[in-house]
């Protein structure tokens, strides 16, 4: 059974160039994304406390995302970069949410699968950053994040498979991945994770 998913379109080189040209702004956005990812995992625990099989893995995911935030913040401190004054809404996430279905069960499935989609895109983009960086600590850090994000993408699919039939999970994931590709192709190029 496959739990890893493949994105449908690659991030453009223009995005990599924008990040490399303004890495401090990218770090600010990256820190915000790690905080949001941790909060998202815990919001699923809070919203679905009766779905006990999701709770331990999502607690671990939330803690790992907070560790990433801590690590990004340490890099920011060393570079003299402050956190953003406020966390703005992420246009990528907002557009992905438009693909969510209504209904309790459908929303539960979509929340899990969109978690996977976002993590897989993050893994792809961390890989691109890793490849663009010069050798050193920062390059090693983004290599670590690349592997971690890919693992998180798998976790959300595994959780969905505990509650929904395999055919339903993969059919819906296929639809969401098509939608995500459209979203990425329409995104403004900026020094941000999404």
PDB file of C-alpha atoms in Angstrom, residues 79-158:
ATOM      1  CA  UNK A  79      21.342  36.310  11.343  1.00  0.00           C
ATOM      2  CA  UNK A  80      19.696  39.148  13.290  1.00  0.00           C
ATOM      3  CA  UNK A  81      16.272  38.479  11.739  1.00  0.00           C
ATOM      4  CA  UNK A  82      13.144  39.066  13.816  1.00  0.00           C
ATOM      5  CA  UNK A  83       9.895  37.131  13.662  1.00  0.00           C
ATOM      6  CA  UNK A  84       7.111  38.693  11.615  1.00  0.00           C
ATOM      7  CA  UNK A  85       4.995  41.126  13.622  1.00  0.00           C
ATOM      8  CA  UNK A  86       1.899  39.180  12.639  1.00  0.00           C
ATOM      9  CA  UNK A  87       1.247  35.917  10.877  1.00  0.00           C
ATOM     10  CA  UNK A  88      -0.597  36.645   7.660  1.00  0.00           C
ATOM     11  CA  UNK A  89      -2.966  34.262   5.931  1.00  0.00           C
ATOM     12  CA  UNK A  90      -1.198  31.996   3.480  1.00  0.00           C
ATOM     13  CA  UNK A  91      -2.718  32.361  -0.030  1.00  0.00           C
ATOM     14  CA  UNK A  92      -1.703  28.787  -0.873  1.00  0.00           C
ATOM     15  CA  UNK A  93      -3.552  27.355   2.135  1.00  0.00           C
ATOM     16  CA  UNK A  94      -6.572  29.604   1.561  1.00  0.00           C
ATOM     17  CA  UNK A  95      -6.897  28.415  -2.041  1.00  0.00           C
ATOM     18  CA  UNK A  96      -6.437  24.762  -1.072  1.00  0.00           C
ATOM     19  CA  UNK A  97      -9.287  25.083   1.426  1.00  0.00           C
ATOM     20  CA  UNK A  98     -11.660  25.969  -1.413  1.00  0.00           C
ATOM     21  CA  UNK A  99     -11.353  22.337  -2.514  1.00  0.00           C
ATOM     22  CA  UNK A 100     -12.678  20.997   0.793  1.00  0.00           C
ATOM     23  CA  UNK A 101     -16.013  19.209   0.714  1.00  0.00           C
ATOM     24  CA  UNK A 102     -18.759  19.842   3.247  1.00  0.00           C
ATOM     25  CA  UNK A 103     -20.060  17.251   5.686  1.00  0.00           C
ATOM     26  CA  UNK A 104     -18.470  15.852   8.830  1.00  0.00           C
ATOM     27  CA  UNK A 105     -16.863  12.751   7.315  1.00  0.00           C
ATOM     28  CA  UNK A 106     -15.845  14.434   4.058  1.00  0.00           C
ATOM     29  CA  UNK A 107     -14.217  17.307   5.943  1.00  0.00           C
ATOM     30  CA  UNK A 108     -12.365  14.938   8.250  1.00  0.00           C
ATOM     31  CA  UNK A 109     -10.932  13.104   5.245  1.00  0.00           C
ATOM     32  CA  UNK A 110     -10.081  16.332   3.422  1.00  0.00           C
ATOM     33  CA  UNK A 111      -8.350  17.853   6.450  1.00  0.00           C
ATOM     34  CA  UNK A 112      -6.102  14.817   6.746  1.00  0.00           C
ATOM     35  CA  UNK A 113      -5.361  14.636   3.037  1.00  0.00           C
ATOM     36  CA  UNK A 114      -4.729  18.359   2.694  1.00  0.00           C
ATOM     37  CA  UNK A 115      -2.270  17.977   5.563  1.00  0.00           C
ATOM     38  CA  UNK A 116      -0.477  15.412   3.419  1.00  0.00           C
ATOM     39  CA  UNK A 117      -0.588  17.612   0.323  1.00  0.00           C
ATOM     40  CA  UNK A 118       0.889  20.619   2.169  1.00  0.00           C
ATOM     41  CA  UNK A 119       3.658  18.536   3.736  1.00  0.00           C
ATOM     42  CA  UNK A 120       4.574  17.003   0.380  1.00  0.00           C
ATOM     43  CA  UNK A 121       4.822  20.441  -1.227  1.00  0.00           C
ATOM     44  CA  UNK A 122       6.948  21.570   1.706  1.00  0.00           C
ATOM     45  CA  UNK A 123       9.248  18.580   1.211  1.00  0.00           C
ATOM     46  CA  UNK A 124       9.661  19.428  -2.474  1.00  0.00           C
ATOM     47  CA  UNK A 125      10.463  23.049  -1.706  1.00  0.00           C
ATOM     48  CA  UNK A 126      12.893  22.226   1.110  1.00  0.00           C
ATOM     49  CA  UNK A 127      14.692  19.905  -1.313  1.00  0.00           C
ATOM     50  CA  UNK A 128      14.984  22.741  -3.834  1.00  0.00           C
ATOM     51  CA  UNK A 129      16.359  25.087  -1.159  1.00  0.00           C
ATOM     52  CA  UNK A 130      18.790  22.425   0.021  1.00  0.00           C
ATOM     53  CA  UNK A 131      20.035  21.979  -3.550  1.00  0.00           C
ATOM     54  CA  UNK A 132      20.453  25.751  -4.046  1.00  0.00           C
ATOM     55  CA  UNK A 133      22.372  26.438  -0.815  1.00  0.00           C
ATOM     56  CA  UNK A 134      26.134  26.458  -0.487  1.00  0.00           C
ATOM     57  CA  UNK A 135      27.652  23.651   1.627  1.00  0.00           C
ATOM     58  CA  UNK A 136      27.399  24.267   5.364  1.00  0.00           C
ATOM     59  CA  UNK A 137      25.061  24.162   8.360  1.00  0.00           C
ATOM     60  CA  UNK A 138      22.133  25.790   6.562  1.00  0.00           C
ATOM     61  CA  UNK A 139      22.314  23.268   3.728  1.00  0.00           C
ATOM     62  CA  UNK A 140      22.403  20.382   6.243  1.00  0.00           C
ATOM     63  CA  UNK A 141      19.413  21.865   8.101  1.00  0.00           C
ATOM     64  CA  UNK A 142      17.262  22.012   4.964  1.00  0.00           C
ATOM     65  CA  UNK A 143      18.280  18.486   4.037  1.00  0.00           C
ATOM     66  CA  UNK A 144      16.961  17.344   7.411  1.00  0.00           C
ATOM     67  CA  UNK A 145      13.712  19.281   6.912  1.00  0.00           C
ATOM     68  CA  UNK A 146      13.220  17.786   3.462  1.00  0.00           C
ATOM     69  CA  UNK A 147      13.210  14.266   4.942  1.00  0.00           C
ATOM     70  CA  UNK A 148      11.022  15.267   7.881  1.00  0.00           C
ATOM     71  CA  UNK A 149       8.329  16.916   5.743  1.00  0.00           C
ATOM     72  CA  UNK A 150       8.157  13.895   3.442  1.00  0.00           C
ATOM     73  CA  UNK A 151       7.571  11.681   6.489  1.00  0.00           C
ATOM     74  CA  UNK A 152       4.788  13.974   7.730  1.00  0.00           C
ATOM     75  CA  UNK A 153       3.047  13.728   4.370  1.00  0.00           C
ATOM     76  CA  UNK A 154       2.980   9.957   4.760  1.00  0.00           C
ATOM     77  CA  UNK A 155       1.588  10.158   8.299  1.00  0.00           C
ATOM     78  CA  UNK A 156      -1.558  12.006   7.212  1.00  0.00           C
ATOM     79  CA  UNK A 157      -2.305   9.431   4.485  1.00  0.00           C
ATOM     80  CA  UNK A 158      -1.743   6.592   6.975  1.00  0.00           C
TER      81      UNK A 158
END
